[in-house]
Coordinates of N, CA and C in Angstrom, one line a residue:
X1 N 11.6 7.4 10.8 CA 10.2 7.5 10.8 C 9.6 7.0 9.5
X2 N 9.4 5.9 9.0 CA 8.9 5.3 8.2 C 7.2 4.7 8.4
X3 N 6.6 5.3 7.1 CA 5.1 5.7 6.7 C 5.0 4.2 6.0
X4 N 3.9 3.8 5.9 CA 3.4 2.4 5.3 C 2.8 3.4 3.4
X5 N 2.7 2.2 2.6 CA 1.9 3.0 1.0 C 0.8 2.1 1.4
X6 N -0.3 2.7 0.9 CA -1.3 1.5 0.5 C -2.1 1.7 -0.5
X7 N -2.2 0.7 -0.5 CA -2.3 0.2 -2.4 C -3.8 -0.9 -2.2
X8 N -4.8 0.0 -3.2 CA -5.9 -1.0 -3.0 C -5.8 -1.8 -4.5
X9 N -6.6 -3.2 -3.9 CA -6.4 -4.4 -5.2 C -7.7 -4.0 -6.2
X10 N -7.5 -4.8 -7.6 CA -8.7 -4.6 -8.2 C -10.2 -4.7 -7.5
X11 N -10.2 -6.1 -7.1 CA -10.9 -6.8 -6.5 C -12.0 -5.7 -5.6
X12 N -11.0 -4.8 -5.1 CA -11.2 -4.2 -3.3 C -11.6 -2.5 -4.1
X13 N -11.1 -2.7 -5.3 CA -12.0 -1.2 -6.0 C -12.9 -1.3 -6.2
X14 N -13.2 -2.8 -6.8 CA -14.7 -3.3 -7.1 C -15.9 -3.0 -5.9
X15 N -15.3 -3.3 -4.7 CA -15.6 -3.4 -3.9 C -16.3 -1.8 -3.4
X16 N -15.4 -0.9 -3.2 CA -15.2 -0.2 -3.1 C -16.7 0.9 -4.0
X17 N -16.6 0.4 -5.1 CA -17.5 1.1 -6.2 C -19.1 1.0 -5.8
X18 N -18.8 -0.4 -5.1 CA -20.4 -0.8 -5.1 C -20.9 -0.1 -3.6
X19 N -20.2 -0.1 -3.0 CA -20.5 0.8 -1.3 C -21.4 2.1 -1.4
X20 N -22.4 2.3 -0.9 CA -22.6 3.5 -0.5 C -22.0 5.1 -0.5
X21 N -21.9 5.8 -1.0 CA -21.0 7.5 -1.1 C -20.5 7.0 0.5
X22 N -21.4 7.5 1.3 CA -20.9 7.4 2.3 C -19.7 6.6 3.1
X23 N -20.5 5.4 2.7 CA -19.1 4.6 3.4 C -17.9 3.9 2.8
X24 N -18.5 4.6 1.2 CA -16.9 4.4 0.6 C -15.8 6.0 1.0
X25 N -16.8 6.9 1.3 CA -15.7 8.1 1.7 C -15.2 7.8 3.2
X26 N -16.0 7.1 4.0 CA -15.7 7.0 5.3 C -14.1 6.2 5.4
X27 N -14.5 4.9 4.2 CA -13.1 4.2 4.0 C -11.7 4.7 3.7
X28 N -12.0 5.8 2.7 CA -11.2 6.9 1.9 C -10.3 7.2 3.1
X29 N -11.0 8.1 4.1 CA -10.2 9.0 5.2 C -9.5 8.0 6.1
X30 N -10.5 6.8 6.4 CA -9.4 6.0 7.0 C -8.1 5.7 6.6
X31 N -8.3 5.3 5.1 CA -7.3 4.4 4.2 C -5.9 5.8 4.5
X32 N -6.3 7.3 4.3 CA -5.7 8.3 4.4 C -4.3 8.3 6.2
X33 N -5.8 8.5 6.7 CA -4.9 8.3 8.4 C -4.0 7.4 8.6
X34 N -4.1 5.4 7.8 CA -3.5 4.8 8.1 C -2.3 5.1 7.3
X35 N -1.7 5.6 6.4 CA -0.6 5.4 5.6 C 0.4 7.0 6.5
X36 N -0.3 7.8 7.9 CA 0.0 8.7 8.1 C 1.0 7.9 9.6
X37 N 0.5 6.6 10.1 CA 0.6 6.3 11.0 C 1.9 5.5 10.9
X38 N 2.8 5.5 11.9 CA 4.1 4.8 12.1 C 3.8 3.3 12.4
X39 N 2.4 3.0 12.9 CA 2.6 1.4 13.2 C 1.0 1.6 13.0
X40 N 0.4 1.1 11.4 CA -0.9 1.2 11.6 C -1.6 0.1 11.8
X41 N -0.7 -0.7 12.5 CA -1.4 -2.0 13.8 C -2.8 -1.4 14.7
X42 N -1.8 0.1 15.2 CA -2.3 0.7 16.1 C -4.2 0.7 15.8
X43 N -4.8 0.9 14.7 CA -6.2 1.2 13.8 C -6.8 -0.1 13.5
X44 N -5.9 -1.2 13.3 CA -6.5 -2.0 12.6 C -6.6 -3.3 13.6
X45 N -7.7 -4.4 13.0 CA -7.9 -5.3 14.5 C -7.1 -6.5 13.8
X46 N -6.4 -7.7 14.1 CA -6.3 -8.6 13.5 C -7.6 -9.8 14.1
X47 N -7.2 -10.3 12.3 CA -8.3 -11.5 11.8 C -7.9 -12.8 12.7
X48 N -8.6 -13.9 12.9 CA -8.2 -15.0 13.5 C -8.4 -16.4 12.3
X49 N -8.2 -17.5 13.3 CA -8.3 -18.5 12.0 C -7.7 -18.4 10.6
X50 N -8.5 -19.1 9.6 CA -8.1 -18.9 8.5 C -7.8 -17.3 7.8
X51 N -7.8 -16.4 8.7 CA -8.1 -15.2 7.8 C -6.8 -14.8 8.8
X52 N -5.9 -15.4 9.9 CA -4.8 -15.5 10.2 C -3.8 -14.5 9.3
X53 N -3.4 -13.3 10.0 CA -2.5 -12.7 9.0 C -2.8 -11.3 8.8
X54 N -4.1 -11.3 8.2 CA -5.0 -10.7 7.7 C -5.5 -9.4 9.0
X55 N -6.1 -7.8 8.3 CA -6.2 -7.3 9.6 C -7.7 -6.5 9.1
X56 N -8.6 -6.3 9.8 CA -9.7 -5.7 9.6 C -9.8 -4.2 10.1
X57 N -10.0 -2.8 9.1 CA -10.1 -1.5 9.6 C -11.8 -1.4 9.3
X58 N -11.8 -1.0 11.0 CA -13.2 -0.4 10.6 C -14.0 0.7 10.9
X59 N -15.2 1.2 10.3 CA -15.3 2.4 9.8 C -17.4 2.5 10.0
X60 N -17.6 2.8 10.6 CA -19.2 2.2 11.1 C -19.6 0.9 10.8
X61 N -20.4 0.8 9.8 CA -20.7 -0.8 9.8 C -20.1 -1.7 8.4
X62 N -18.8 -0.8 8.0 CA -18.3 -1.2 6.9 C -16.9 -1.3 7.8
X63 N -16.2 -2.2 6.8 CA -14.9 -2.9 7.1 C -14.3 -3.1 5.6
X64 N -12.8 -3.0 5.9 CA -11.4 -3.3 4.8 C -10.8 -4.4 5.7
X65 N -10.5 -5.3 4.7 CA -9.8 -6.1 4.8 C -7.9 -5.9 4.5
X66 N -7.5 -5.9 5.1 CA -6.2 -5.6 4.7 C -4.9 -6.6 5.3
X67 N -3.9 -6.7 4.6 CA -2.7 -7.1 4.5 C -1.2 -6.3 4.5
X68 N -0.7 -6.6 5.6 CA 0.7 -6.1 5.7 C 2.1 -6.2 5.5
X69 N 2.6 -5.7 4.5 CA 4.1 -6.2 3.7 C 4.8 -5.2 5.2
X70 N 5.6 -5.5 6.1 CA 6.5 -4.8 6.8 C 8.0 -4.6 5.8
X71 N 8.0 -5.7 4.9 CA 9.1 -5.5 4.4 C 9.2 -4.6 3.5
X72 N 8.3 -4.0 2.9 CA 8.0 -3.1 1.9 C 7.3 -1.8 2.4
X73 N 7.0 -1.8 3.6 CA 6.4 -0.3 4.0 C 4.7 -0.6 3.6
X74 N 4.0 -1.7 3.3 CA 3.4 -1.5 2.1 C 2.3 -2.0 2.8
X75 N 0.5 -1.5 2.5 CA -1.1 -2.0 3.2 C -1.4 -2.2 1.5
X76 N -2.0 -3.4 2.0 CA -2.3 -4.1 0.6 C -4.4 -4.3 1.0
X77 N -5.1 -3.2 0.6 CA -6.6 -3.4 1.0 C -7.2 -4.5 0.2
X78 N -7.4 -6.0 0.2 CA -7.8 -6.8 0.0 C -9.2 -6.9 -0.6
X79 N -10.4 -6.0 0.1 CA -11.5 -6.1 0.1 C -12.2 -5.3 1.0
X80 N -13.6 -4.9 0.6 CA -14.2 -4.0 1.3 C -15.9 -4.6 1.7
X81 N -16.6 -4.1 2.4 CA -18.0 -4.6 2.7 C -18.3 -4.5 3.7
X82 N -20.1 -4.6 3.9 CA -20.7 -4.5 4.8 C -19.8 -5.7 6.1
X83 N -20.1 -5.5 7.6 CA -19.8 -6.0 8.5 C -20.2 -7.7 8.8
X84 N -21.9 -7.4 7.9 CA -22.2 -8.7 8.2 C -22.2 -10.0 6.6
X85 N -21.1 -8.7 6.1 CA -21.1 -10.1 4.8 C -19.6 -10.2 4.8
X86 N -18.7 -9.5 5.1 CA -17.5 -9.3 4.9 C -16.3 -10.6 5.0
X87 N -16.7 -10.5 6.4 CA -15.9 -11.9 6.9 C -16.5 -13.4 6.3
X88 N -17.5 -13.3 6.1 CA -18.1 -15.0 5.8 C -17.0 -15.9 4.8
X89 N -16.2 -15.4 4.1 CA -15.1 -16.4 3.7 C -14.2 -17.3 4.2
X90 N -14.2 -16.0 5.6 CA -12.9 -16.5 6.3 C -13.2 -17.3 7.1
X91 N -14.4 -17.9 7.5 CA -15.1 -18.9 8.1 C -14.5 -19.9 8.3
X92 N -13.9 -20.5 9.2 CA -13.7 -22.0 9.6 C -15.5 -22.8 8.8

């Protein structure tokens, strides 16, 4: 029974800081549940296209960007943000 760590980036604290109380605590409990979970595929949606790889948790109208080390047990939270600015990188 092996648990995932997750580890948020500078970047994604930055991110994090600038959010609303609310939906940075909303992120908080998620970020909590997932590292509780044996496959936390199960929570999170994957990205398509360029953002291939990549898995999106989300949490009303906020979203974490995240990345999964299987070889390391390890959620790597990439980035945080509103729903309708979040993704615009990953844009084809």
């Amino acid at each position: 029974m092996s648990k995932f760590t997750l580890l948020i980036s500078k970047g994604a604290e930055r991110d994090l800081a600038q959010l609303p109380k609310f939906a940075r605590r909303s992120l908080e409990v998620a970020f909590a549940e997932l590292e509780l979970l044996e496959n936390p595929r199960e929570k999170l949606g994957p990205l398509k296209g360029r953002a291939k790889g990549l898995y999106s948790l989300r949490t009303g109208e906020y979203r974490a960007i995240l990345e999964i080390f299987d070889n390391k047990l390890m959620l790597l939270v990439i980035e945080a943000g509103h729903r309708k600015t979040i993704y615009r990188k990953y844009q084809s």
